[in-house]
Amino acid sequence: MYDLIIIGAGPAGLTAGLYAARGRLNALLLERLAPGGQVLTTDWVENYPGFPEGISGFDLMEKMKTQAEHFDLPIRMEEVTGLELLPEKKVVITHKERLEAKALILTLGATPKKLGIEGEELLIGKGVSYCATCDGPFYRNQEVAVIGGGDTALEEALFLTRFVVKVHLIHRRDKLRAVKLLQDRAMAEEKIEFIWDTVPVRILGESGVEGIELKNVKTGEIDRKEVQGVFVFIGTQPNMDVINGLVRQDENGFVITDEKMETSIPGVFAAGDIRSKVLRQVSTAVGDGANAAFFAERFIENVE
Amino acid sequence: MSDLLEVTDENFDAEIVNSDIPAMVDFWAVWCGPCKTVGPIVEELANEYEGKIKVAKMDVDQNRATPGKFGIRNIPTLIFFKGGEVTHTIVGAQPKNHIEEELKKLLAD
């Protein structure tokens, strides 16, 4: 039996793993895809301390992975398909095997939320995108729409201006949520045109995005913009498939913890974007991960 | 980096469309973070399915015609071929076991 199994190798999971490995716990980190998490889609991280010039999301995660492995943390590429949370042990079922641990840390992360409007599903991969750094260069000299008004929406809109002739930034309110520095940059960028108080109602096109239908939430007026791409950054949803109903969650499915990162089930901890909290950043995920590993270790000591 | 077959606009038909065995192509680019997570998985699968399925990658920056022909606008995209026809497409990074399921389907029917 493992002391600790950590599920998900983003910033929170890799930090928890680093702490657990340094604490000489018999720990295992499981990852369904490859270490990194959502940060991999970030072109440039400039608010993670220690990198004054900023660092690419990919390089930052390579460093975190290398650092965890430096302390002999085993990382295995397996997809978790089920959990059994018993008082005496926690069972983790993967697509390959059945593993047991005294404690668990859930660092499953989050995924970009979809709009849920007509045309969206049909046109994913054909102009609808949730990752500007993956798909931006396909839109050279074209016009695109960016949906959202937070940090991610503005960062990605600014990234897209390297390729496109125009970004229509569509936001449902008349004010942005994004950090002031990003707002200033976006306002100063000629290629970004803001469309306020507006929500998308339909994405147009059959074999590729041809346009977007918009509705002004104040006047009810319907408008259309001709765009070849629609980039959606309206927040995230928790990757909760394997934990749904097993631990206490908030109304959006994020996992509720106390300040020790412990969930409603003793010995099951949660850290990073999966956790119910306001600010989802690499820096907050790292703090969560350290706390979760610390209190998981305490839990394991008390069990023994 | 590896000996994974790299296809181009020039040899795509010869290598993939006219391949005797089923094929899977990973469309990627150096600037794409998630592509770097799928890359190593594709390399592993290339070794594991050698002789049964032709696994290849195509750099969409160096080759514009083929991605254009398949309407690719998001990467990573994996396209599965059998007898020159597209049988399935996976858009975005997916775990190895999901990709492998599709490869098994290629061999099954």
Coordinates of N, CA and C in Angstrom, one line a residue, chain B residues 18-89:
Chain B
N18 N -1.8 6.1 -49.8 CA -1.5 4.8 -50.6 C -0.8 3.8 -49.7
S19 N -0.9 3.9 -48.4 CA -0.2 3.0 -47.5 C -1.0 1.6 -47.6
D20 N -0.2 0.5 -47.5 CA -0.8 -0.8 -47.5 C -1.5 -1.1 -46.2
I21 N -1.0 -0.5 -45.1 CA -1.6 -0.7 -43.8 C -2.2 0.5 -43.3
P22 N -3.1 0.5 -42.3 CA -3.8 1.7 -41.8 C -2.7 2.6 -41.3
A23 N -3.1 3.9 -41.1 CA -2.1 4.9 -40.7 C -2.8 5.9 -39.7
M24 N -1.9 6.5 -38.9 CA -2.3 7.6 -38.1 C -1.3 8.8 -38.2
V25 N -1.8 10.0 -38.4 CA -0.9 11.1 -38.5 C -1.2 12.1 -37.4
D26 N -0.1 12.5 -36.8 CA -0.1 13.6 -35.7 C 0.2 14.9 -36.3
F27 N -0.7 15.8 -36.4 CA -0.5 17.2 -37.0 C -0.1 18.0 -35.8
W28 N 1.1 18.6 -35.9 CA 1.7 19.4 -34.7 C 2.5 20.6 -35.2
A29 N 2.9 21.4 -34.2 CA 3.9 22.5 -34.6 C 4.7 22.7 -33.3
V30 N 5.9 23.3 -33.5 CA 6.8 23.6 -32.4 C 6.2 24.6 -31.4
W31 N 5.3 25.5 -31.8 CA 4.8 26.5 -30.9 C 3.6 26.0 -30.0
C32 N 3.2 24.7 -30.2 CA 2.0 24.2 -29.5 C 2.3 23.4 -28.3
G33 N 2.1 23.9 -27.1 CA 2.4 23.2 -25.9 C 1.7 21.8 -25.7
P34 N 0.4 21.7 -25.9 CA -0.2 20.4 -25.8 C 0.3 19.4 -26.8
C35 N 0.8 19.9 -28.0 CA 1.4 19.0 -29.0 C 2.6 18.3 -28.3
K36 N 3.3 18.9 -27.5 CA 4.5 18.3 -26.8 C 4.1 17.2 -25.8
T37 N 2.9 17.3 -25.4 CA 2.4 16.2 -24.5 C 2.0 15.0 -25.3
V38 N 1.5 15.2 -26.5 CA 1.0 14.1 -27.3 C 2.2 13.5 -28.1
G39 N 3.2 14.3 -28.4 CA 4.3 13.8 -29.2 C 5.0 12.5 -28.7
P40 N 5.4 12.5 -27.4 CA 6.0 11.3 -26.8 C 5.0 10.0 -26.9
I41 N 3.7 10.3 -26.7 CA 2.8 9.2 -26.7 C 2.7 8.6 -28.1
V42 N 2.7 9.5 -29.1 CA 2.7 9.1 -30.5 C 3.9 8.2 -30.8
E43 N 5.1 8.7 -30.3 CA 6.3 7.9 -30.6 C 6.2 6.5 -30.0
E44 N 5.7 6.4 -28.7 CA 5.5 5.1 -28.1 C 4.6 4.2 -29.0
L45 N 3.5 4.8 -29.4 CA 2.6 4.0 -30.2 C 3.2 3.6 -31.5
A46 N 4.0 4.4 -32.1 CA 4.7 4.1 -33.4 C 5.5 2.8 -33.2
N47 N 6.2 2.7 -32.1 CA 7.0 1.5 -31.8 C 6.2 0.3 -31.5
E48 N 5.1 0.5 -30.7 CA 4.3 -0.6 -30.3 C 3.5 -1.2 -31.5
Y49 N 3.1 -0.3 -32.5 CA 2.3 -0.8 -33.6 C 3.1 -0.9 -34.9
E50 N 4.4 -1.0 -34.8 CA 5.3 -1.0 -35.9 C 4.9 -2.3 -36.8
G51 N 4.8 -2.0 -38.1 CA 4.4 -3.1 -39.0 C 2.9 -3.3 -39.2
K52 N 2.1 -2.8 -38.2 CA 0.7 -3.0 -38.2 C 0.0 -1.7 -38.6
I53 N 0.4 -0.6 -38.0 CA -0.1 0.7 -38.3 C 1.0 1.7 -38.6
K54 N 0.9 2.4 -39.7 CA 1.9 3.4 -40.0 C 1.7 4.7 -39.2
V55 N 2.5 5.0 -38.2 CA 2.3 6.2 -37.4 C 3.3 7.3 -37.9
A56 N 2.8 8.5 -38.1 CA 3.6 9.5 -38.6 C 3.2 10.8 -38.0
K57 N 4.1 11.8 -38.2 CA 3.8 13.2 -37.8 C 4.0 14.2 -38.9
M58 N 3.3 15.3 -38.9 CA 3.4 16.3 -39.9 C 3.5 17.7 -39.2
D59 N 4.5 18.4 -39.5 CA 4.7 19.8 -39.0 C 3.8 20.7 -39.8
V60 N 2.8 21.3 -39.2 CA 1.9 22.2 -40.0 C 2.5 23.5 -40.4
D61 N 3.6 23.8 -39.8 CA 4.3 25.1 -40.2 C 5.1 24.9 -41.5
Q62 N 5.6 23.7 -41.6 CA 6.5 23.4 -42.8 C 5.6 22.9 -44.0
N63 N 4.4 22.4 -43.6 CA 3.5 21.9 -44.6 C 2.1 22.5 -44.5
R64 N 1.7 23.3 -45.5 CA 0.4 24.0 -45.4 C -0.7 23.3 -46.2
A65 N -0.3 22.6 -47.3 CA -1.3 22.1 -48.2 C -2.2 21.0 -47.5
T66 N -1.5 20.0 -46.9 CA -2.2 18.8 -46.3 C -3.1 19.2 -45.2
P67 N -2.6 20.0 -44.2 CA -3.5 20.4 -43.1 C -4.7 21.2 -43.7
G68 N -4.5 22.0 -44.7 CA -5.5 22.8 -45.4 C -6.6 21.9 -46.0
K69 N -6.1 20.8 -46.6 CA -7.0 19.9 -47.3 C -7.9 19.2 -46.3
F70 N -7.4 18.9 -45.1 CA -8.2 18.3 -44.1 C -8.9 19.3 -43.2
G71 N -8.8 20.6 -43.5 CA -9.5 21.6 -42.7 C -9.0 21.7 -41.3
I72 N -7.7 21.4 -41.0 CA -7.2 21.4 -39.7 C -7.0 22.9 -39.2
R73 N -7.6 23.2 -38.1 CA -7.4 24.6 -37.6 C -7.2 24.5 -36.1
N74 N -7.1 23.3 -35.5 CA -6.7 23.1 -34.1 C -5.6 22.1 -34.1
I75 N -4.6 22.3 -33.3 CA -3.6 21.2 -33.1 C -3.4 21.0 -31.6
P76 N -3.0 19.8 -31.1 CA -2.8 18.7 -31.9 C -4.1 18.1 -32.5
T77 N -4.0 17.6 -33.7 CA -5.0 16.8 -34.3 C -4.5 15.5 -34.8
L78 N -5.1 14.4 -34.5 CA -4.7 13.1 -35.0 C -5.7 12.6 -36.0
I79 N -5.3 12.2 -37.2 CA -6.2 11.7 -38.1 C -5.8 10.2 -38.4
F80 N -6.9 9.4 -38.4 CA -6.7 7.9 -38.7 C -7.2 7.6 -40.1
F81 N -6.3 6.8 -40.8 CA -6.6 6.5 -42.2 C -6.7 5.0 -42.4
K82 N -7.6 4.6 -43.3 CA -7.6 3.1 -43.7 C -8.0 3.1 -45.1
G83 N -7.2 2.5 -45.9 CA -7.4 2.4 -47.4 C -7.5 3.8 -48.0
G84 N -6.7 4.8 -47.4 CA -6.7 6.1 -48.0 C -7.9 7.0 -47.5
E85 N -8.8 6.4 -46.8 CA -9.9 7.2 -46.3 C -9.8 7.6 -44.8
V86 N -10.3 8.7 -44.4 CA -10.3 9.1 -43.0 C -11.3 8.4 -42.3
T87 N -10.9 7.6 -41.2 CA -11.9 6.9 -40.4 C -12.3 7.6 -39.1
H88 N -11.3 8.4 -38.6 CA -11.6 9.1 -37.3 C -10.6 10.2 -37.2
T89 N -11.1 11.2 -36.4 CA -10.2 12.4 -36.1 C -10.3 12.7 -34.6

